[in-house]
Coordinates of C-alpha atoms and ligand atoms in Angstrom, one line a residue:
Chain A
X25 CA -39.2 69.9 51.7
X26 CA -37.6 71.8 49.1
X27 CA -35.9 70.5 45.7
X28 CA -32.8 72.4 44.1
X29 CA -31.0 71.0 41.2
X30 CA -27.3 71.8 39.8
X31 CA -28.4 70.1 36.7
X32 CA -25.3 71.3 34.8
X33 CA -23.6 68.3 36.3
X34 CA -26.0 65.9 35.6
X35 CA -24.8 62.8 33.8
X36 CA -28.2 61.9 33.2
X37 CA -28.1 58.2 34.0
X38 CA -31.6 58.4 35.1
X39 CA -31.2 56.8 38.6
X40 CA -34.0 59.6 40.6
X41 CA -36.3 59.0 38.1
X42 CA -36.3 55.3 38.7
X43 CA -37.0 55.9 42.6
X44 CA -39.0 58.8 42.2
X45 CA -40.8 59.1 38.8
X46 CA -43.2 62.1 40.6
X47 CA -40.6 64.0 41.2
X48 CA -38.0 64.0 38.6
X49 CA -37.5 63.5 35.1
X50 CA -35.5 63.5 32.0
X51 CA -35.3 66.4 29.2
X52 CA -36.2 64.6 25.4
X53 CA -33.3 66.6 24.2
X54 CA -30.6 65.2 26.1
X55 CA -31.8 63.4 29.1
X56 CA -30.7 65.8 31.7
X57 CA -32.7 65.8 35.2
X58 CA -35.7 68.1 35.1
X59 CA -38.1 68.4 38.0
X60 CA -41.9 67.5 38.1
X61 CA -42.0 69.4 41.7
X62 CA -40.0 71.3 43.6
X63 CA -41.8 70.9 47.0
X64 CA -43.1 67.2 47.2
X65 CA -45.7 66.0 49.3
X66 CA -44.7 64.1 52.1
X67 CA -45.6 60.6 50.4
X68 CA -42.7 61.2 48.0
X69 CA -40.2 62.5 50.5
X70 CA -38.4 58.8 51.4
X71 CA -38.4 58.7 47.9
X72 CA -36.9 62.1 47.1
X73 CA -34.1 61.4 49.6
X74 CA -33.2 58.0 48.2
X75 CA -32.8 60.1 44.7
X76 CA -30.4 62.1 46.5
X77 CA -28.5 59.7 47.8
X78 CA -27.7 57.7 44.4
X79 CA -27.3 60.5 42.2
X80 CA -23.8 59.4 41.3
X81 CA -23.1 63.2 40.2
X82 CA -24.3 65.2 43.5
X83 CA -27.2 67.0 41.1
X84 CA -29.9 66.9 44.0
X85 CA -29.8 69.2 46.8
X86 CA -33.0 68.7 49.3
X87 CA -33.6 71.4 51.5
X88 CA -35.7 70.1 54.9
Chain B
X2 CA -11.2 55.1 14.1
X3 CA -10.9 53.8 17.4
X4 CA -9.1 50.4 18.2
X5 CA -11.9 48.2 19.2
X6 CA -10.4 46.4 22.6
X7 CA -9.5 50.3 23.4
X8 CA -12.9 51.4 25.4
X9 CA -13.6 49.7 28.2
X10 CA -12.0 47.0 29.9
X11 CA -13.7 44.1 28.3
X12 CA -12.5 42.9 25.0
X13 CA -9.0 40.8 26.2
X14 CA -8.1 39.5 29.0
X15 CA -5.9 40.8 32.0
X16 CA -2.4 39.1 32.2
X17 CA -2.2 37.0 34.8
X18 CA -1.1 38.9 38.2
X19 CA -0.9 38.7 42.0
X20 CA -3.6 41.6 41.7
X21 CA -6.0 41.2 45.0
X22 CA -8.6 42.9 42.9
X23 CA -7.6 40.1 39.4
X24 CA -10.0 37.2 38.8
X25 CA -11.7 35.6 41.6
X26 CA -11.6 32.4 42.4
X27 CA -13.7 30.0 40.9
X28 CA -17.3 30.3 41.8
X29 CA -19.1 33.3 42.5
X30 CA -21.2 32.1 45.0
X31 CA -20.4 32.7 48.8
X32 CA -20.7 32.3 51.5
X33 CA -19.7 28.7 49.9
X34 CA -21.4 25.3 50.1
X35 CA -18.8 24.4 47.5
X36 CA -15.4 24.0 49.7
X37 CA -13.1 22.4 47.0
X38 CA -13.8 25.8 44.3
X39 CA -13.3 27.9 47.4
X40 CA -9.3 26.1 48.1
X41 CA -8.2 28.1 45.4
X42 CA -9.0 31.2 47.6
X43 CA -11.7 33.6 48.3
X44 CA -11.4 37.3 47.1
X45 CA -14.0 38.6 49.5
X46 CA -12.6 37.2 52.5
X47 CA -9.2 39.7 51.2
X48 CA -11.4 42.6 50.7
X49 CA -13.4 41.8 54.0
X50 CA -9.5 42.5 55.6
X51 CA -8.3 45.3 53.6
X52 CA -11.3 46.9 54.5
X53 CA -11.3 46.8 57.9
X54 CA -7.2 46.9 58.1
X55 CA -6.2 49.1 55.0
X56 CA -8.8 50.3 53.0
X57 CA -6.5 52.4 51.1
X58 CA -3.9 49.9 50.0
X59 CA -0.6 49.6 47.2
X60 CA -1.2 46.5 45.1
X61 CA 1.2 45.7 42.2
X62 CA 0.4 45.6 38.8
X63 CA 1.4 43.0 36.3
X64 CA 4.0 45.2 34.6
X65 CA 5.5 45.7 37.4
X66 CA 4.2 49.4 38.4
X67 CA 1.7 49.6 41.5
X68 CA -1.5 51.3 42.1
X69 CA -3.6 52.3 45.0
X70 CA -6.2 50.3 45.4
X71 CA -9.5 51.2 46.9
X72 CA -11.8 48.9 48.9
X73 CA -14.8 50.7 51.0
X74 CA -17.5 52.1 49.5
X75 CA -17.1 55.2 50.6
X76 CA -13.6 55.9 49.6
X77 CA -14.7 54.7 46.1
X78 CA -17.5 56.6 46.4
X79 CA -15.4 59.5 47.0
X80 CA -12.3 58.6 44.5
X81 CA -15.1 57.8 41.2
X82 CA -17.1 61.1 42.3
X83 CA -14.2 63.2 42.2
X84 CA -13.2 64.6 38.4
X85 CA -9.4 65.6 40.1
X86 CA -9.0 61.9 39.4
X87 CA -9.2 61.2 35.5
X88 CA -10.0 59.0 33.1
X89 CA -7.7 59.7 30.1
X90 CA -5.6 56.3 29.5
X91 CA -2.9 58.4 27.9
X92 CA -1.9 60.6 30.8
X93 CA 1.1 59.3 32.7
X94 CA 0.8 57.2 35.5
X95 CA -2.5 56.0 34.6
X96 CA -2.9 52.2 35.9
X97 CA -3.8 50.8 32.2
X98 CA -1.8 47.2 33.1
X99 CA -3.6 44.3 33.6
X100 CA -6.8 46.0 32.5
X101 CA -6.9 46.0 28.6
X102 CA -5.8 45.6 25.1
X103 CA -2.9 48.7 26.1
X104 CA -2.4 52.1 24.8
X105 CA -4.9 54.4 23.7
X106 CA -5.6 55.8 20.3
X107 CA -6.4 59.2 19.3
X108 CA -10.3 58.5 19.0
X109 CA -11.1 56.8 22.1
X110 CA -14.4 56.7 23.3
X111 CA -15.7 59.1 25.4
X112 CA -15.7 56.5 28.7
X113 CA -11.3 57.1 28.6
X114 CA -12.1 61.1 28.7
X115 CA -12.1 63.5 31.0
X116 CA -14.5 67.0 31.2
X117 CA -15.1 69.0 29.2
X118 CA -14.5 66.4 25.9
X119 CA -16.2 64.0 28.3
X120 CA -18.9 65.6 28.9
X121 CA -19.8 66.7 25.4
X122 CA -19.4 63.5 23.8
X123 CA -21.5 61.6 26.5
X124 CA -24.1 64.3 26.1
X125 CA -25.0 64.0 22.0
X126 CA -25.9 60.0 23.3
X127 CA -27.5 60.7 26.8
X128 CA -30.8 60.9 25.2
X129 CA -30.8 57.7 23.7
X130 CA -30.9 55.7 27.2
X131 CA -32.3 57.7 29.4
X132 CA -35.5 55.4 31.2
X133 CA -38.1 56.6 29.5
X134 CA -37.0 55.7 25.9
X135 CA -35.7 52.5 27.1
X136 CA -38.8 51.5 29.0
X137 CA -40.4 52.1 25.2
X138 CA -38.2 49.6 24.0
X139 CA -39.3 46.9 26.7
X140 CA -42.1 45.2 24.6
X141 CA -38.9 44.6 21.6
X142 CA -36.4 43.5 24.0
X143 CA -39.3 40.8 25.2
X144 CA -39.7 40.3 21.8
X145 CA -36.0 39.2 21.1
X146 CA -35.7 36.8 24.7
X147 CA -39.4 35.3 23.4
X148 CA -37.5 33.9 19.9
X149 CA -34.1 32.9 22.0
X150 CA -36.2 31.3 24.3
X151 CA -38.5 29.6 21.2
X152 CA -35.8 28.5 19.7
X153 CA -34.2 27.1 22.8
X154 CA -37.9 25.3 23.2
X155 CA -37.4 24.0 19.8
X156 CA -34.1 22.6 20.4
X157 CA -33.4 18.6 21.0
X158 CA -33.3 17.5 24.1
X159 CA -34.4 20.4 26.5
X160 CA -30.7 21.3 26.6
X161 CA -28.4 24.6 25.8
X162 CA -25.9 26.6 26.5
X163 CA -28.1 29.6 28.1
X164 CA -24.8 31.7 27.5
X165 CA -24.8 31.4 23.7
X166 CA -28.5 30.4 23.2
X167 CA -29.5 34.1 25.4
X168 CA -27.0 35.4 27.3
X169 CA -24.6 36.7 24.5
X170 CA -27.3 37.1 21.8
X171 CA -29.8 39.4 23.4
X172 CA -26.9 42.4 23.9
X173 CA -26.1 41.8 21.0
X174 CA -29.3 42.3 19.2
X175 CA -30.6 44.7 21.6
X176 CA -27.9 47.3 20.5
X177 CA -27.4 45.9 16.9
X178 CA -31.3 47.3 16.8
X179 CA -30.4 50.7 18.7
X180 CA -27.7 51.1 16.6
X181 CA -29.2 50.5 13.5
X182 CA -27.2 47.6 12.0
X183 CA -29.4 46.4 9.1
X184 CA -31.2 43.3 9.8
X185 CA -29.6 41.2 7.4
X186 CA -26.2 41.5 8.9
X187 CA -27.3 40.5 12.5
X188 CA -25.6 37.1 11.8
X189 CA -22.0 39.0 10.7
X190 CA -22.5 41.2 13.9
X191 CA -23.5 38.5 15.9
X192 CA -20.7 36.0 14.4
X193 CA -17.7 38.9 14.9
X194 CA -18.8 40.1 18.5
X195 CA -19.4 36.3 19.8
X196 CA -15.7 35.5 18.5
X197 CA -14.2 38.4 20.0
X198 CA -15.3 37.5 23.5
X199 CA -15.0 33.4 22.7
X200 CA -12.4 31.9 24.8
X201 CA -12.3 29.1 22.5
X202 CA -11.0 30.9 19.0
X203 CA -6.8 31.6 18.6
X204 CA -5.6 34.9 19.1
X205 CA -5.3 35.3 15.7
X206 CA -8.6 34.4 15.1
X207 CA -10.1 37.2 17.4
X208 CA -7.7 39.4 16.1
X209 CA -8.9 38.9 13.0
X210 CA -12.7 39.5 14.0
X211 CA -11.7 42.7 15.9
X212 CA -10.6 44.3 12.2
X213 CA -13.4 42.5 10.7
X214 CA -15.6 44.4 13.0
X215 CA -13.8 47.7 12.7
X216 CA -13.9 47.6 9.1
X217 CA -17.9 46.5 9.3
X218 CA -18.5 49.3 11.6
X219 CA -16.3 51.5 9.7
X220 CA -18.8 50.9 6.7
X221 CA -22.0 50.9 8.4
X222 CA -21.0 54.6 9.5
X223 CA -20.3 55.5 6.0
X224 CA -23.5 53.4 4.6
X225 CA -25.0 55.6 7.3
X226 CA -23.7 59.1 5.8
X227 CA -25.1 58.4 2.5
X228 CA -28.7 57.2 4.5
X229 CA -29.1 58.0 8.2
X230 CA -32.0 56.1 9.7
X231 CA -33.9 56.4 12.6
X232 CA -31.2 54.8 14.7
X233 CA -28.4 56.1 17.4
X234 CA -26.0 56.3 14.5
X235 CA -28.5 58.1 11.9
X236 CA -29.6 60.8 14.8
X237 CA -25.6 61.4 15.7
X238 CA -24.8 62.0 11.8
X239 CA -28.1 64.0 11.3
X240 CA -27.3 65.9 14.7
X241 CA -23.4 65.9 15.2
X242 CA -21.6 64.9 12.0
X243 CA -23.2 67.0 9.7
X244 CA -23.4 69.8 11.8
X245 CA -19.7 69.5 12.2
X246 CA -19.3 68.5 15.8
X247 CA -17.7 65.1 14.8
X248 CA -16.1 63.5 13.0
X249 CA -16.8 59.7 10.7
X250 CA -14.0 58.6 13.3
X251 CA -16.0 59.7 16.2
X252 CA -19.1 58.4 15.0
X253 CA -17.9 55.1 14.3
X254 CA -15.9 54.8 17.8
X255 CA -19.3 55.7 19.6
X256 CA -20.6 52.6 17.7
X257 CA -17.8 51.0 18.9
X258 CA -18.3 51.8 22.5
X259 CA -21.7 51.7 22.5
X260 CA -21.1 47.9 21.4
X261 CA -18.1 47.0 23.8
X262 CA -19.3 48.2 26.7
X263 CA -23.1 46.6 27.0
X264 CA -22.2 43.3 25.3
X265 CA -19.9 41.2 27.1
X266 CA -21.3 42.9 30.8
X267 CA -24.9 42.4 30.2
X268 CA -24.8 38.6 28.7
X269 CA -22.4 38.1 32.2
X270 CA -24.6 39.3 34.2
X271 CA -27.6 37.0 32.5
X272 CA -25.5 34.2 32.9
X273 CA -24.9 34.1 36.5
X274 CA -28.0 35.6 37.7
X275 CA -29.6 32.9 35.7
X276 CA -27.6 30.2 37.2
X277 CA -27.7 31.7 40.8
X278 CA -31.5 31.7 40.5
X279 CA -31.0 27.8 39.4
X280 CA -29.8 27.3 42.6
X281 CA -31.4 28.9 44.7
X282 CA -35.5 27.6 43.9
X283 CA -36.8 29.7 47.3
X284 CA -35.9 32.7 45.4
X285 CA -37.0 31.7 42.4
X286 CA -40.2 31.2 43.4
X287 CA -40.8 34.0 45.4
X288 CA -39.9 35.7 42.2
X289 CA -42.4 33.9 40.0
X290 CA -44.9 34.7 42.5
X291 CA -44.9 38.2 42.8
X292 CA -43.1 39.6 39.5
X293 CA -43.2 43.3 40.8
X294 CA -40.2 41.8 43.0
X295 CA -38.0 41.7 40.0
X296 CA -36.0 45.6 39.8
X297 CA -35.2 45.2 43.5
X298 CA -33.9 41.6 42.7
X299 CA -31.7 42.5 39.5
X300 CA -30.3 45.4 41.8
X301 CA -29.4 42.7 44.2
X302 CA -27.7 40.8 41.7
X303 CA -26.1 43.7 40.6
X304 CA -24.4 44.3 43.7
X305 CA -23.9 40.3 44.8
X306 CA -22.1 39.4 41.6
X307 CA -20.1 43.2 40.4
X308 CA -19.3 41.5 37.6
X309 CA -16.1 44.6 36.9
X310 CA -13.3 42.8 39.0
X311 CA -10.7 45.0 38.7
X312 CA -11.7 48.9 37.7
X313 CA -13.3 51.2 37.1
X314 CA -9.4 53.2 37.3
X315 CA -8.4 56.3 37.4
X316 CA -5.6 58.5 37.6
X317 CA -4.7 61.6 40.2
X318 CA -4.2 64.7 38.6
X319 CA -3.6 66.7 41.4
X320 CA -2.5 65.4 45.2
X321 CA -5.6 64.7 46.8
X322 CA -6.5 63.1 50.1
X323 CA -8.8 60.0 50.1
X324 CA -9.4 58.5 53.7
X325 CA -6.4 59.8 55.1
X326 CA -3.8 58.9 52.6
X327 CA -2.2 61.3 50.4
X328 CA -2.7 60.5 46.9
X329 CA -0.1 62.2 45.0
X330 CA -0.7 63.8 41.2
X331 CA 0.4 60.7 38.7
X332 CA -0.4 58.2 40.9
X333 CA -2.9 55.3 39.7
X334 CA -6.2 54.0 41.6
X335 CA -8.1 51.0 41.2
X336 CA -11.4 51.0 42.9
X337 CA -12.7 47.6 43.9
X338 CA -16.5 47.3 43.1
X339 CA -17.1 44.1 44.2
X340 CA -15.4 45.1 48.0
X341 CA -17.6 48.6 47.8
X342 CA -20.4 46.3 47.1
X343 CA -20.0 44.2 50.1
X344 CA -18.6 46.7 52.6
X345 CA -21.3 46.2 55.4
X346 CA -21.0 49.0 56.7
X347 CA -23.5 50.3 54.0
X348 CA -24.8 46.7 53.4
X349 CA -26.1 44.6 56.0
X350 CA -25.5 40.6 56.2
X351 CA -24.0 41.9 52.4
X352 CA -22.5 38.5 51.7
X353 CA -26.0 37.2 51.5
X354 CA -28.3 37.6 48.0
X355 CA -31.5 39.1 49.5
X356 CA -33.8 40.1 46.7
X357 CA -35.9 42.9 49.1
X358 CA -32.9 44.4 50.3
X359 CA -33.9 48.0 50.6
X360 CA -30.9 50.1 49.7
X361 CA -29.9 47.3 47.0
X362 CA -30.2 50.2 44.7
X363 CA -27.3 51.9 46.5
X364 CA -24.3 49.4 44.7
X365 CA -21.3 50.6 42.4
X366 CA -21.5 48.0 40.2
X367 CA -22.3 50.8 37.7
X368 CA -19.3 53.1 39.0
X369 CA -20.5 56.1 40.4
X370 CA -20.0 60.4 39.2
X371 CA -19.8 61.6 35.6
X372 CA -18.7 58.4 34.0
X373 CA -21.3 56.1 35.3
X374 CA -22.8 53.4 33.1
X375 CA -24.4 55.1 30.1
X376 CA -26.4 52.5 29.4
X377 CA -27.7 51.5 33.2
X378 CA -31.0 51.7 32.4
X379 CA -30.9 49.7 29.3
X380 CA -28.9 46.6 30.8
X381 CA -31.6 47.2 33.9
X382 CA -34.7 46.2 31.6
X383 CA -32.6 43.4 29.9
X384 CA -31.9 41.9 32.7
X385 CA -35.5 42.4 34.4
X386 CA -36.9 40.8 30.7
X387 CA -34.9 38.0 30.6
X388 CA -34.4 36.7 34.1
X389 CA -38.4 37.1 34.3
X390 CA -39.2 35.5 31.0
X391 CA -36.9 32.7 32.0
X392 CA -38.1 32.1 35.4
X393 CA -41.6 31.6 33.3
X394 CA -40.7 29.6 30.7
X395 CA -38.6 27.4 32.2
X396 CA -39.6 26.8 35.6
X397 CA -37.5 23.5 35.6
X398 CA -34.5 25.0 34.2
X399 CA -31.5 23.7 36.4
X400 CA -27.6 23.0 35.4
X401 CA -27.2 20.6 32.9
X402 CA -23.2 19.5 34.6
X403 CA -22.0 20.0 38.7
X404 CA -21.3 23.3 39.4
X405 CA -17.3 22.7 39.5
X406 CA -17.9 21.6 36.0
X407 CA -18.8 25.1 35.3
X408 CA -16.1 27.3 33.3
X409 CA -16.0 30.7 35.3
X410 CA -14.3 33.0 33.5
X411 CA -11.3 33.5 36.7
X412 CA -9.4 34.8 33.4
X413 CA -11.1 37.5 32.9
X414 CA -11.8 41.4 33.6
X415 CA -15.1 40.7 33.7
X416 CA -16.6 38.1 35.8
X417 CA -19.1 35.6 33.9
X418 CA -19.4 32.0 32.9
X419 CA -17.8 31.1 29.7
X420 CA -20.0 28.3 29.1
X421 CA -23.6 27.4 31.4
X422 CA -24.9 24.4 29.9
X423 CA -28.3 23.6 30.9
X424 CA -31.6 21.3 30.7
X425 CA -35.5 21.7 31.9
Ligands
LIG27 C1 -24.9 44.8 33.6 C2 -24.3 45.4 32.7 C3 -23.4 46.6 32.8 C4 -22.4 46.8 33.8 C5 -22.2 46.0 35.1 C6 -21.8 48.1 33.4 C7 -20.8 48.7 34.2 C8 -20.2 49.9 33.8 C9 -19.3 50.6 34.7 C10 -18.8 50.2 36.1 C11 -19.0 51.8 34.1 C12 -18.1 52.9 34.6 C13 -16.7 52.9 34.0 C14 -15.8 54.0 34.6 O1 -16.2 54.6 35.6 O2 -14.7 54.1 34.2 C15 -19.7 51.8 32.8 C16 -19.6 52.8 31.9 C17 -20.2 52.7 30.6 N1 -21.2 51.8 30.2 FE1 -21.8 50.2 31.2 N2 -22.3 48.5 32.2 C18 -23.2 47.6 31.8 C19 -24.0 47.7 30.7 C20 -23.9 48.7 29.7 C21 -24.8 48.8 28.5 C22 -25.9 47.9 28.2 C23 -24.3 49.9 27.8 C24 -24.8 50.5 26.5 C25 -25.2 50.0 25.5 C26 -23.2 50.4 28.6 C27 -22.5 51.5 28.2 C28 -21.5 52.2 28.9 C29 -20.8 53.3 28.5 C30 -21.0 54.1 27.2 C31 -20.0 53.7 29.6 C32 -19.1 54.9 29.6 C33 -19.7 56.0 30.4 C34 -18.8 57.2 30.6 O3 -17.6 57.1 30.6 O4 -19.4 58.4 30.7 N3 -23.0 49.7 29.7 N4 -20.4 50.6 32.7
LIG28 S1 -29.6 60.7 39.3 FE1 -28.5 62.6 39.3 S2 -27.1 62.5 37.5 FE2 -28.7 60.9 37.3 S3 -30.3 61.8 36.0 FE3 -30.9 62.1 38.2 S4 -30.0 64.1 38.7 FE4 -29.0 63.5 36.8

């Protein structure tokens, strides 16, 4: 699995880092989604997808 | 600076109108053991239809104009994701009747906005809730439901009103804190923000504690300019005023906003997840039993109750086509959360509260694209802090009158109890 982000659209609600705390997080300066790692593990991949799912902004591509 | 019942659609009520998507009936609780609340009619069981028969349908609004109005989640999905559909109350054709005080001002908050004002005004206050600061704030909002809840202890006669004894106070001092409003005027804030949303006060009397609060907030910005603390409103003056990005005005109506928006939706949601919980002791327990259950379980609630009955709205800029139907430039939309929120096509059994639902997470009860809630993560923990601390403390806690006795707010934008007297 591969991670891409169009973070310029991010609204930076912080849902993905509520389902995937690993994965993603939040810049100090403004909160906008930064990534922990691009190419999870698979443990984190149901996660990863779920973050993708509720991004209310369509931030999180995942690449399979 | 901005009018104060101008940012979201809390502050007044809606008029009254044959609006599918206005005030519920009654009792939020359905599928319904309580037949005589349910007589006056059951807004899911309309939503369940429109769904399935016309999921894109006109309703009239009580001025007279109509909008469309959007009931699967998908469509809403699709309609609140997309930007050609705005937010800006003053363009024409946006569906504003029925859903607030009226017109907009010239400094309203960023939530009536479109990109790219939108986007730079929600930006200077992004960092302020994202999850990590706010799960640093946990151990003070704990703090704040541990002295309601003493005080409701110290109380005669093991009875309240949960709604003004917790449910309206810890917003309120959750953000006066955030905010930075001095500790000494808690009580003003407090006083002013409780009458605005009382259903008991006269018109004029609410009208009179929206200026009050205008002019208070007015001040605090300018006490603010001469001292900026360590606060929301210190770090935007600091950051953004005196760099020139905005103005006094804009400062104050992000205060404004800030306030609106998380008070009278949070304390709602306390309220009848409290009481729902109160009736129904299996969950209850379950919860007191294994506390990691409570984020899936204020998710669920989230979604059960959708407390925003009749928005979020928007606007078409453009003629765009939503399910099929042509949605023409000018032409208003009302997306129904509380149908999206039970379509079961994405939510199984979705009538049903079922605190280890997995895709619980997956409800529009905070909208959903650029606009959704701000402060999400901030009512999350409030909610997770109180219902636990409750469901401790007052294991016995059960309604202190028969449900019907309740006052639901069915006048109301925003679903609640007005009242939820109680004993333990
Ligand atoms: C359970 C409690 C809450 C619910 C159900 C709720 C719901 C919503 C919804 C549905 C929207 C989207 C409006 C739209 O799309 O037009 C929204 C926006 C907003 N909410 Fe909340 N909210 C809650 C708590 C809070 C809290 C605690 C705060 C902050 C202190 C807050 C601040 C905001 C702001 C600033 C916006 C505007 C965001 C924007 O336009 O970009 N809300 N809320
Ligand atoms: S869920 Fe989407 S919009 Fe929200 S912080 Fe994450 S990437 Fe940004």
């Amino acid at each position: 699995m591969k991670i891409t982000l169009d973070a310029d659209k991010c609204c930076a609600a912080g849902q993905c880092v509520l389902v995937a705390p690993e994965v993603f997080d939040q810049r100090d300066e403004d909160g906008v989604v930064v990534l922990l790692d691009a190419e999870p593990a698979a443990d984190q991949h149901a996660a990863v997808r779920e973050a993708a799912a509720i991004c209310p902004a369509a931030v999180i591509e995942v690449h399979e | 600076m901005t009018d104060i019942t101008d940012t979201i659609d809390t502050a007044r009520p809606p008029a009254p109108a044959p609006l599918p998507v206005q005030p519920p009936s009654g009792c939020p609780f359905d599928p319904p053991p309580l037949s005589n609340l349910l007589e006056r009619g059951d807004p899911h069981d309309e939503f369940g239809a429109l769904r399935a028969e016309e999921p894109i349908s006109k309703i009239s609004l009580p001025d007279g104009s109509w909008a469309w109005l959007a009931t699967r989640y998908a469509d809403i999905r699709a309609i609140l994701g997309d930007t050609r559909f705005s937010s800006d109350t003053t363009l024409h054709g946006y569906p504003l009747s029925g859903m607030t005080g009226g017109a907009s001002t010239e400094n309203r908050g960023f939530i009536r906005r479109d990109p790219p004002e939108h986007t730079r005004l929600r930006r200077m206050v992004t960092r302020e809730f994202m999850v990590k600061r706010v799960e640093a704030l946990r151990p003070e909002i704990q703090r704040i439901t541990d002295e309601l809840c003493d005080a409701m202890e110290r109380a005669e006669g093991r009875t309240a009103d949960l709604v003004e004894a917790l449910a309206l106070p810890v917003p309120s001092l959750v953000i006066s804190l955030l905010l930075g409003v001095p500790y000494d005027d808690h009580e003003i804030f407090q006083r002013l923000t409780g009458t605005l949303l009382s259903r008991t006060v006269t018109d004029a009397e609410r009208e009179a504690a929206r200026i009050e609060l205008r002019d208070y907030l007015d001040q605090l910005v300018t006490a603010k300019e001469a001292d900026p603390g360590d606060d929301i409103l210190g770090r935007l003056i600091i950051e953004q005023r005196q760099t020139g990005e905005i103005t006094h005005d804009e400062v104050a109506a992000f205060a404004a906003l800030l306030l609106i928006a998380g008070h009278e939706t949070t304390a709602n949601m306390i309220g009848l997840s409290a009481l729902t919980l109160m009736r129904d002791r299996a969950t209850a327990e379950q919860l007191r039993r294994d506390p990691a259950l409570i984020r899936g379980a204020v998710e669920e609630l989230l979604r059960f109750h959708s407390i925003i009955r009749n928005g979020p709205r928007r606007v078409a800029t453009v003629d765009v086509e939503i399910d099929g139907h042509l949605i023409r430039a000018g032409e208003g939309v009302v997306a129904a959360v509380p149908s999206g929120n039970r379509d079961e096509s994405v939510f199984a059994d979705a009538d049903r509260l079922d605190i280890r639902r997995p895709n619980a997470q997956h409800h529009v009860a905070f909208g959903y694209g650029i606009h959704q809630c701000l402060g999400q993560a901030l009512a999350r923990v409030e909610l997770q802090v109180v219902i636990a601390t409750l469901l401790r403390r007052f294991p016995a806690m059960r309604p202190a009158v028969p449900v019907e006795e309740i006052p639901f707010r069915t006048d109301m934008a925003i679903h609640g109890c007005h009242a939820l007297p109680v004993t333990w």
